[in-house]
Short mmCIF file of C-alpha atoms in Angstrom, two decimals:
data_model
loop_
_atom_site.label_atom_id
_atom_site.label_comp_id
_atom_site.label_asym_id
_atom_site.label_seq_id
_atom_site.Cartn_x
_atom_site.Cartn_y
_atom_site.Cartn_z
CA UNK A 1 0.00 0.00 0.00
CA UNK A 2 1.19 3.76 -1.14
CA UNK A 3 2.38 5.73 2.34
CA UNK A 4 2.30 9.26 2.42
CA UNK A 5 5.48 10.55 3.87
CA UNK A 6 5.45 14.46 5.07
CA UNK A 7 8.65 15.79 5.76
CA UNK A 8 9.71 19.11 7.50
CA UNK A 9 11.35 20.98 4.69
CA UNK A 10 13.82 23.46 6.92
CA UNK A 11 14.79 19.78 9.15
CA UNK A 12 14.28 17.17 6.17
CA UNK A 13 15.13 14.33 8.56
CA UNK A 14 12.43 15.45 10.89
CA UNK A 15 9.24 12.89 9.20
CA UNK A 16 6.08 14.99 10.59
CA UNK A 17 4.00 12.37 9.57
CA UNK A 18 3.96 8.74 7.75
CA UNK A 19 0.67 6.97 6.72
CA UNK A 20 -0.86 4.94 4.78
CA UNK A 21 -2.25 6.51 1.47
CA UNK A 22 -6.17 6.39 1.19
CA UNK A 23 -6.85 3.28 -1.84
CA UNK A 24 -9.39 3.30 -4.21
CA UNK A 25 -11.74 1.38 -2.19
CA UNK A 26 -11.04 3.34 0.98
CA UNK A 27 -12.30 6.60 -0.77
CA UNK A 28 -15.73 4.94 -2.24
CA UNK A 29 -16.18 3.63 1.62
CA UNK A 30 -15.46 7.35 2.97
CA UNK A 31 -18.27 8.93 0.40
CA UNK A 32 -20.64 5.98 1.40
CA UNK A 33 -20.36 7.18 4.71
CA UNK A 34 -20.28 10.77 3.32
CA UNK A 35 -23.71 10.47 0.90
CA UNK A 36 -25.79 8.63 4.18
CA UNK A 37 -24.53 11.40 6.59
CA UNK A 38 -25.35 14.47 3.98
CA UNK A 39 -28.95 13.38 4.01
CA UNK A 40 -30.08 14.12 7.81
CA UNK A 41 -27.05 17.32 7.52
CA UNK A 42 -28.80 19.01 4.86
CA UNK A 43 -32.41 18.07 6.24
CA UNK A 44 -30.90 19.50 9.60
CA UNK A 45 -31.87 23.41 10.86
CA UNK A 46 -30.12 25.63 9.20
CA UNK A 47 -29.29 26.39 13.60
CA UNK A 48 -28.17 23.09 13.54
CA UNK A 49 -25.59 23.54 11.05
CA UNK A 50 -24.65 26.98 12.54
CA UNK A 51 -23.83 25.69 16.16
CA UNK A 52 -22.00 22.89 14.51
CA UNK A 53 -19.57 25.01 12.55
CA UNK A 54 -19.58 27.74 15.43
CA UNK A 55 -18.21 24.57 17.90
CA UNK A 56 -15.68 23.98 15.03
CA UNK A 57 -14.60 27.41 14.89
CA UNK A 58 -13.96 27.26 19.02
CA UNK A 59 -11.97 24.17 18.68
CA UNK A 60 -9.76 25.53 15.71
CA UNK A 61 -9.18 28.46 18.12
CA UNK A 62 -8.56 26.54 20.82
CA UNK A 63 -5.90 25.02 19.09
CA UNK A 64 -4.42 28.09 17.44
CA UNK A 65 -0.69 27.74 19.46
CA UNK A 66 -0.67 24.21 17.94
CA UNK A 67 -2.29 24.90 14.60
CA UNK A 68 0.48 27.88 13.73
CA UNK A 69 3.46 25.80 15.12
CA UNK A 70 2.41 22.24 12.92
CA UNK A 71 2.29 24.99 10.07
CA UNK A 72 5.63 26.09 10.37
CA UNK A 73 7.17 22.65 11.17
CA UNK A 74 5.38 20.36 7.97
CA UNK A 75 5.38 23.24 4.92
CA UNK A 76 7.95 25.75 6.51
CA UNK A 77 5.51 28.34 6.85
CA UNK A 78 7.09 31.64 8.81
CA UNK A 79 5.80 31.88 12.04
CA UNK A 80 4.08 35.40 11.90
CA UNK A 81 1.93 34.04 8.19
CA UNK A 82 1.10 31.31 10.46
CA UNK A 83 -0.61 32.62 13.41
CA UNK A 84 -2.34 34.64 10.80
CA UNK A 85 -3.88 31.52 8.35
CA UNK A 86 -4.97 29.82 11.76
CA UNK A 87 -6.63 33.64 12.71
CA UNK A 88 -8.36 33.99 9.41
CA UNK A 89 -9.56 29.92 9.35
CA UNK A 90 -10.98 30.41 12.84
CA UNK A 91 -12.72 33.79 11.03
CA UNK A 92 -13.87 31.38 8.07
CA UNK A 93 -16.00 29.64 10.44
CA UNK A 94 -17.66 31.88 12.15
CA UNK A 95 -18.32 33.44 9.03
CA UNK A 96 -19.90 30.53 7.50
CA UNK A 97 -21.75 29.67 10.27
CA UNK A 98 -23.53 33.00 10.39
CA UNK A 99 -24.33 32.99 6.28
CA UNK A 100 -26.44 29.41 6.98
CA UNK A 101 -29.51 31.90 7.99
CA UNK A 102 -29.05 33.89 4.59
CA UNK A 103 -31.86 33.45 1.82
CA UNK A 104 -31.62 30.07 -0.31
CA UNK A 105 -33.61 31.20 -2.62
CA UNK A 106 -35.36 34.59 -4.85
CA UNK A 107 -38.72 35.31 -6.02
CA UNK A 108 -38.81 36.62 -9.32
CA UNK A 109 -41.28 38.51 -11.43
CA UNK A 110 -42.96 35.98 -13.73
CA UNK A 111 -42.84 37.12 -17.41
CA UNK A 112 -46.55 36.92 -18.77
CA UNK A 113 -47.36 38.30 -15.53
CA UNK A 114 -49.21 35.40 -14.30
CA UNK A 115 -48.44 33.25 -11.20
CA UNK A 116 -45.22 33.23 -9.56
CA UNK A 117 -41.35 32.28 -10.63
CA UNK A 118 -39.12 31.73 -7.54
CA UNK A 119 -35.49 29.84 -7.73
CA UNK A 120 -33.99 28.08 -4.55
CA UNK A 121 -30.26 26.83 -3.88
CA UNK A 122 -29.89 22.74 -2.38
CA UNK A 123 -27.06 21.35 -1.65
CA UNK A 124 -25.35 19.11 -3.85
CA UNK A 125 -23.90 16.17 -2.27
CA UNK A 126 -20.74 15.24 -1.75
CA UNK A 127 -18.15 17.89 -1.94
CA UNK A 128 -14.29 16.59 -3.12
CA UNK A 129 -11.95 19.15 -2.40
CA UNK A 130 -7.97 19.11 -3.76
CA UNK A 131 -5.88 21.51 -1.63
CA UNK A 132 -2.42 22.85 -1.64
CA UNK A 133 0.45 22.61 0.71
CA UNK A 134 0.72 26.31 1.04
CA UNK A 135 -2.07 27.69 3.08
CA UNK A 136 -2.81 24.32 4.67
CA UNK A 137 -5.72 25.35 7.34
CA UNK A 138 -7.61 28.80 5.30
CA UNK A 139 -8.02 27.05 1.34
CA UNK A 140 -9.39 23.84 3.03
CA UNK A 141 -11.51 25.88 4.98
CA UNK A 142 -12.67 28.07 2.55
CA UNK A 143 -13.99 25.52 0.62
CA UNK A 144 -15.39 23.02 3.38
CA UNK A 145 -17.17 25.63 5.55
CA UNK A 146 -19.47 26.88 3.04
CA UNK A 147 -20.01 23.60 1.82
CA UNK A 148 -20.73 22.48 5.11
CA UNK A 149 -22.78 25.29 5.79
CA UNK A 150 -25.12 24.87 3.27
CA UNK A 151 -26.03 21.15 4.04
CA UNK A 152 -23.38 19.18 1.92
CA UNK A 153 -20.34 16.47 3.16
CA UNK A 154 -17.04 16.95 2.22
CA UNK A 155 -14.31 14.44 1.26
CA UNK A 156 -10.97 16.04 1.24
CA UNK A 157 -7.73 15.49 -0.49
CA UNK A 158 -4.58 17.52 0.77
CA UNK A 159 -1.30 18.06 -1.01
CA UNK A 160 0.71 15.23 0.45
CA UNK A 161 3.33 17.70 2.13
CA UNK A 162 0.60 19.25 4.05
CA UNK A 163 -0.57 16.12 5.54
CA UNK A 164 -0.44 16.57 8.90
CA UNK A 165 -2.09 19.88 8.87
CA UNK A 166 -5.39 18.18 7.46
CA UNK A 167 -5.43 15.43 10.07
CA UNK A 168 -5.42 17.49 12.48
CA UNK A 169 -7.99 19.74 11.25
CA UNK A 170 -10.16 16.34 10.55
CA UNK A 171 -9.59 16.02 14.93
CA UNK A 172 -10.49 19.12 15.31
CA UNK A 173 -13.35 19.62 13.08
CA UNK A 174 -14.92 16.16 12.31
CA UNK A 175 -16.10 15.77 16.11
CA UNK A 176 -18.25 18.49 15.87
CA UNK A 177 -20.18 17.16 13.05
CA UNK A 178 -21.69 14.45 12.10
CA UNK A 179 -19.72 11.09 11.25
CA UNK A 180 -18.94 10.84 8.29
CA UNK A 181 -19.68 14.01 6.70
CA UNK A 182 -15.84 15.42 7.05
CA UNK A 183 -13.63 13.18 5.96
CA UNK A 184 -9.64 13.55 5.13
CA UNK A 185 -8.15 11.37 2.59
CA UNK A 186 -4.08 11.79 2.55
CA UNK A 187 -2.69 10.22 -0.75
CA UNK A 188 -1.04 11.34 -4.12
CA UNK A 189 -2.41 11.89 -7.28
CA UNK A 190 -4.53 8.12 -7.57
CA UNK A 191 -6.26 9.35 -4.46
CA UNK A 192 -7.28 13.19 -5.81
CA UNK A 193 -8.65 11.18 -8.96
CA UNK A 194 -10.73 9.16 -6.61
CA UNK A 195 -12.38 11.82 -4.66
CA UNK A 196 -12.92 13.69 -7.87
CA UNK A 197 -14.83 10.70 -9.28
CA UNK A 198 -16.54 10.45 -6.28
CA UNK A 199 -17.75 13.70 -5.75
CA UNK A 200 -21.25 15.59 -7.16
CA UNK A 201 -19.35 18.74 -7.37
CA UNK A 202 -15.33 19.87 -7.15
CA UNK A 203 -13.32 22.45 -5.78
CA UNK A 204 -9.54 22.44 -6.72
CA UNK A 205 -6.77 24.86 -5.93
CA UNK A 206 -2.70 23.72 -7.30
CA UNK A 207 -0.77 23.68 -10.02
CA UNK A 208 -2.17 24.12 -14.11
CA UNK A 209 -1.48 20.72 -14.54
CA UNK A 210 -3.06 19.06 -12.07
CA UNK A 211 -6.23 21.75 -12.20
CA UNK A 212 -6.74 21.18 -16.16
CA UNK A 213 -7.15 17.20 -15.23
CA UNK A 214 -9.66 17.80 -12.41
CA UNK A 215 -11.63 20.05 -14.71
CA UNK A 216 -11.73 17.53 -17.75
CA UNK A 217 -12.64 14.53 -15.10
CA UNK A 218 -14.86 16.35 -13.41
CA UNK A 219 -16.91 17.97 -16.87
CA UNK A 220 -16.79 14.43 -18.54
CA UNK A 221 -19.20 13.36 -15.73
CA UNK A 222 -21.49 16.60 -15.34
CA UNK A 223 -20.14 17.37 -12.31
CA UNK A 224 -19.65 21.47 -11.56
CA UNK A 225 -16.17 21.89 -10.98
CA UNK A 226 -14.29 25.14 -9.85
CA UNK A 227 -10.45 25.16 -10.12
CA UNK A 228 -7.62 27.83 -8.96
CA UNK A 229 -4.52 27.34 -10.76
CA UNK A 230 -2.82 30.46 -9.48
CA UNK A 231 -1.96 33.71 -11.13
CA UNK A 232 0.69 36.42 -12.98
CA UNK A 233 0.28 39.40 -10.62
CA UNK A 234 2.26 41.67 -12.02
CA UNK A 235 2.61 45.45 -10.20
CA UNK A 236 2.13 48.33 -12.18
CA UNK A 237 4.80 50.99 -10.90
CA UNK A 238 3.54 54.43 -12.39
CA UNK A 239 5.81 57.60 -12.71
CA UNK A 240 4.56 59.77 -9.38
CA UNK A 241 4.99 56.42 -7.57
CA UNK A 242 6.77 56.57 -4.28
CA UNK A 243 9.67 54.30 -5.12
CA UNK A 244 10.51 53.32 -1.69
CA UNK A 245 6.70 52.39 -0.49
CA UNK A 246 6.92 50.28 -3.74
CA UNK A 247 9.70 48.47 -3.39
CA UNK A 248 9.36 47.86 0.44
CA UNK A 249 5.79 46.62 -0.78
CA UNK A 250 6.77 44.33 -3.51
CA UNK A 251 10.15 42.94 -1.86
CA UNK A 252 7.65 41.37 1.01
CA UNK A 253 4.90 40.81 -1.62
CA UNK A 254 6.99 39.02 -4.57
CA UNK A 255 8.97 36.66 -1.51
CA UNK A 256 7.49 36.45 1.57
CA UNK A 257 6.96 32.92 2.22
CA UNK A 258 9.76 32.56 -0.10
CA UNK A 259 7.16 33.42 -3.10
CA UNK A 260 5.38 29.78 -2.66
CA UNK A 261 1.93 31.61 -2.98
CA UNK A 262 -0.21 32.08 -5.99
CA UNK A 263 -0.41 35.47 -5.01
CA UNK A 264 2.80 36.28 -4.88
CA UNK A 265 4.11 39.55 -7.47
CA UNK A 266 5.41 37.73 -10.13
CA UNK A 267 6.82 40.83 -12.32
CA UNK A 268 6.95 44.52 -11.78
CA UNK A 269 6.67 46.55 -15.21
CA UNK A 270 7.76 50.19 -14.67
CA UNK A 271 6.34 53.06 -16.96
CA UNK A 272 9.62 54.73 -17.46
CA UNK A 273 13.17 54.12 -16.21
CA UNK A 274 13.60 51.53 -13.72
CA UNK A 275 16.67 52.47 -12.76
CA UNK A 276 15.57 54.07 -9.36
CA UNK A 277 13.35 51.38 -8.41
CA UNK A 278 15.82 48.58 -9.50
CA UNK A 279 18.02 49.71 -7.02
CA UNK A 280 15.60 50.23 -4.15
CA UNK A 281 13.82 46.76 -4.75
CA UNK A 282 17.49 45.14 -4.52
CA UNK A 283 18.47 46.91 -1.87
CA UNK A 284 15.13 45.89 0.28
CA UNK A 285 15.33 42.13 -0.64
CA UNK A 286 18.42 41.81 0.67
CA UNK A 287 17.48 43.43 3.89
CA UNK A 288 14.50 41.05 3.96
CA UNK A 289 14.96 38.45 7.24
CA UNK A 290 15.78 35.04 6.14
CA UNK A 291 15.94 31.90 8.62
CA UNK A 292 14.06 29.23 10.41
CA UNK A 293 10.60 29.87 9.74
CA UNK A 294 10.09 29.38 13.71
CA UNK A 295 12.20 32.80 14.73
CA UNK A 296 9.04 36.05 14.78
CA UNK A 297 11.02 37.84 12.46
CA UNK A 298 11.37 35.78 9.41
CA UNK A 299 9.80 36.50 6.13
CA UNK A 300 11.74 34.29 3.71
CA UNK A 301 11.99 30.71 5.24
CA UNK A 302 12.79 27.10 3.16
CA UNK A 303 11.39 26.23 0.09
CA UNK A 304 8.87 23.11 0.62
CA UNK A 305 10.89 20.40 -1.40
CA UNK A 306 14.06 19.05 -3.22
CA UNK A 307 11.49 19.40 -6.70
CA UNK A 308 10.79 23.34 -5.40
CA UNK A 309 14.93 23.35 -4.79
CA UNK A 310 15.39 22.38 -8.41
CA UNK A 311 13.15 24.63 -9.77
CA UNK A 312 14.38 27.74 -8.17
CA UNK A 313 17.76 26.86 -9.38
CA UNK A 314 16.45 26.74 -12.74
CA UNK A 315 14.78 29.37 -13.19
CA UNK A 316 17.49 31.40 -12.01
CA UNK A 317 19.57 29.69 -14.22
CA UNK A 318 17.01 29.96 -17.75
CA UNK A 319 16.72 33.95 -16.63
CA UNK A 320 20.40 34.68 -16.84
CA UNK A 321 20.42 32.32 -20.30
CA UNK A 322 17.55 34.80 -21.61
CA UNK A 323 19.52 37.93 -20.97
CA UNK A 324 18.36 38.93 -17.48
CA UNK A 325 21.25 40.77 -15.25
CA UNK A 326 21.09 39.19 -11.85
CA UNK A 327 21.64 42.16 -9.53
CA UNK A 328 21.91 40.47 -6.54
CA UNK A 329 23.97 37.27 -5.28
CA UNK A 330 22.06 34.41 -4.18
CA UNK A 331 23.48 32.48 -0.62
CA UNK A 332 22.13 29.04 0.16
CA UNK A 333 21.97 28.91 3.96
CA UNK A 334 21.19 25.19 5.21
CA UNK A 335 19.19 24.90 8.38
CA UNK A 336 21.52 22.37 9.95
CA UNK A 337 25.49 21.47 8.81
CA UNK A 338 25.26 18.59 6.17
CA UNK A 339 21.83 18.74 5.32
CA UNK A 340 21.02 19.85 1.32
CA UNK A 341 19.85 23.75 1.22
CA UNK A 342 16.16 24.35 0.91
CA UNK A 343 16.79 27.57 2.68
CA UNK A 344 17.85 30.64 0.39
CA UNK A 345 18.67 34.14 1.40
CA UNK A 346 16.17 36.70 0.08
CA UNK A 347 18.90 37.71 -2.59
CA UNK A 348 18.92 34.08 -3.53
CA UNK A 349 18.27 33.43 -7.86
CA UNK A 350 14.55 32.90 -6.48
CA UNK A 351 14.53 36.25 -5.65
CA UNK A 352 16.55 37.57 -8.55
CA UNK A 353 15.74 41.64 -9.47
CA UNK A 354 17.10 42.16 -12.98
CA UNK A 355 16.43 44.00 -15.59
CA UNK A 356 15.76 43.06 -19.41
CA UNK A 357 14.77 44.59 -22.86
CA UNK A 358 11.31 44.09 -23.64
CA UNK A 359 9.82 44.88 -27.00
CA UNK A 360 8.06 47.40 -25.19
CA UNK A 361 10.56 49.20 -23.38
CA UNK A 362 12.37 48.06 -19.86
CA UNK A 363 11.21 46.80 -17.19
CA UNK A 364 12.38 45.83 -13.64
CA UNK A 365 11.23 42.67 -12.57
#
C-alpha cells in the first residue's frame, strides 16, 4: 500500500508524519459514509448547522498555538503568516456559520405576468476538495465551511506535504459534526482522482497541470467543478509612484513565504526608467529576514521540497540564459550542517531583481 510521507522541509530528517495513502476502495467507503450522513445534515436546521460550525470554529481556536506551530514545522511556513492563516480559518468559520440563515432562494417577477417564478439553492452532495500545501488550514476551509454550511459532506484530499495539517484539522473539526460528513483522505495523485470521481461537485486549488485534469474529469461526468490554478500578478509601478513604499511593498509581496503563494508579485513593469526602483527593490530584498521559519522575524523561510529546490535553481539559471542581469547574489543557507539547502537568502536566484529589454521598453522585474 502507497504511504504518504510528510517531511519538514527546513529539518528534512524530521518525518512529521507517515501513513498509509487512502486506496481506491477506501475513498468509495469514505463517500458511502459521506452520501448517508449528507442526508439528515442538509435536512438538519439551518441552527443546527450553525452551532456545529460555530463549535468547530472554538476548537480551531482553541488550538491556534498548535495549529500555527504544525504549520511552520510540515510546509515551513514563517511563524508570523502562520498565526495569521490559523486567525483567518478560525474567522472562516464563524463566518460561515452565520451565512447558513441567509436566503436560499429569490422570487422573481414571472414574465406573462401570471403566477409566480421563484429559484432556490440545495445542496449538492458530496463535496471533493484538492488543496495545496501552502495555506494548509484557510483554502481547506474556505472551501469546506461553506459547503458544510449549506447542508453538503465533504471528502478532502490535501497536497501530500501538508498532511499533517489536514489530520489534524479532521480532529479538530470532524467531532463536531456528524460522522462521516468530514472526511480527510491523505494520498497522491490516484487518491485526488478518486475523490474527484466520487464527488457531485469539485473544488480544486494547485498547479495548471493538475487543475486542467480535475476540470476535464470532473466535466466528462457533469459534475460542476471550480479550479484555482494560481496567477501572474504583475505590479504596475507608475511615474509619481513613491519608489521606496513600492519596493518595500513588492520585496515582502513578490517573496514572503519565499514566493510559494499564488499570489505572490510575479513581475513589476515600470512606466519609465527603472533604474531608481531597481536599485531600491534590490536593496530591500536583501534586507528582507531570512531563517528558520520558527524565529518572529522571518519572512523568507525554506522552500517546501528538493522538486521546489530544483526549480528555483532553474529558473534562475534559464533567466540569466535569456539575458536577465542578476543584480543580486544568491546564498544558500542550510538549516543544519550537512543537510542539502532548501533555505535561500532573500537575494537568492529565487529572488533575482534584474532588468531586461522588452519589445516594449524596460522593465524591472
Amino acid at each position: 500500500m502507497p504511504v504518504v510521507r510528510s517531511v519538514s522541509p527546513q529539518r528534512p530528517k524530521d518525518i512529521v508524519v507517515s501513513i498509509d495513502a487512502a486506496t481506491n476502495d477506501g475513498v468509495a467507503l469514505a463517500a458511502q459514509a459521506a452520501r448517508s450522513a449528507q442526508a439528515d445534515w442538509a435536512a438538519a436546521p439551518p441552527a443546527n448547522r450553525a452551532n456545529a460550525l460555530h463549535a468547530a470554529a472554538e476548537a480551531v481556536a482553541g488550538a491556534a498555538a498548535e495549529l500555527a506551530d504544525l504549520a511552520v514545522r510540515e510546509v515551513g511556513k514563517p511563524i508570523a503568516e502562520a498565526r495569521g492563516e490559523v486567525a483567518r480559518t478560525v474567522a472562516i468559520l464563524r463566518y460561515y456559520a452565520q451565512q447558513v440563515f441567509d436566503p436560499t432562494g429569490a422570487v422573481h417577477e414571472p414574465g406573462a405576468g401570471v403566477g409566480i417564478a421563484y429559484t432556490r439553492r440545495r445542496p449538492r452532495g458530496i463535496a471533493g476538495l484538492v488543496t495545496p500545501w501552502n495555506f494548509p488550514f484557510a483554502i481547506p476551509l474556505w472551501k469546506a465551511a461553506p459547503a458544510l454550511a449549506f447542508g453538503n459532506a465533504v471528502l478532502l484530499k490535501p497536497a501530500p506535504q501538508a498532511t499533517a495539517c489536514a489530520l489534524r484539522l479532521a480532529e479538530l473539526i470532524g467531532p463536531q459534526l456528524p460522522r462521516g460528513l468530514f472526511t480527510v483522505l491523505p494520498g497522491d495523485a490516484e487518491t485526488g482522482q478518486a475523490v474527484v470521481a466520487a464527488a457531485d461537485v469539485v473544488s480544486f486549488t494547485g498547479s495548471t497541470t493538475a487543475g486542467a485534469a480535475v476540470a476535464a474529469a470532473a466535466t466528462a461526468r457533469g459534475v460542476p467543478v471550480q479550479c484555482e490554478m494560481g496567477g501572474q500578478n504583475p505590479a504596475i509601478v507608475l511615474p509619481d509612484a513613491d519608489v521606496a513604499v513600492v519596493a518595500r511593498q513588492v520585496a515582502y509581496a513578490a517573496f514572503g513565504y519565499a514566493g510559494q503563494k499564488c499570489t505572490a508579485t510575479k513581475r513589476v513593469i515600470v512606466v519609465g526608467d527603472p533604474t531608481a526602483l531597481t536599485d531600491a527593490l534590490v536593496a530591500e530584498v536583501e534586507k528582507l529576514p531570512c531563517g528558520d521559519p520558527a524565529e518572529p522575524d522571518t519572512v523568507v523561510g525554506p522552500v517546501i521540497d528538493d522538486a521546489a529546490r530544483a526549480r528555483v535553481l532553474d529558473a534562475a539559471v534559464s533567466a540569466v540564459s535569456a539575458g536577465a542581469t542578476s543584480a543580486t547574489a544568491g546564498r544558500c543557507r542550510p538549516a543544519t550542517a550537512g543537510t542539502r539547502c532548501r533555505r535561500w537568502s532573500p537575494a537568492c536566484p529565487r529572488a533575482i531583481c534584474c532588468t531586461m529589454r522588452r519589445s516594449s521598453g524596460r522593465s524591472a522585474r
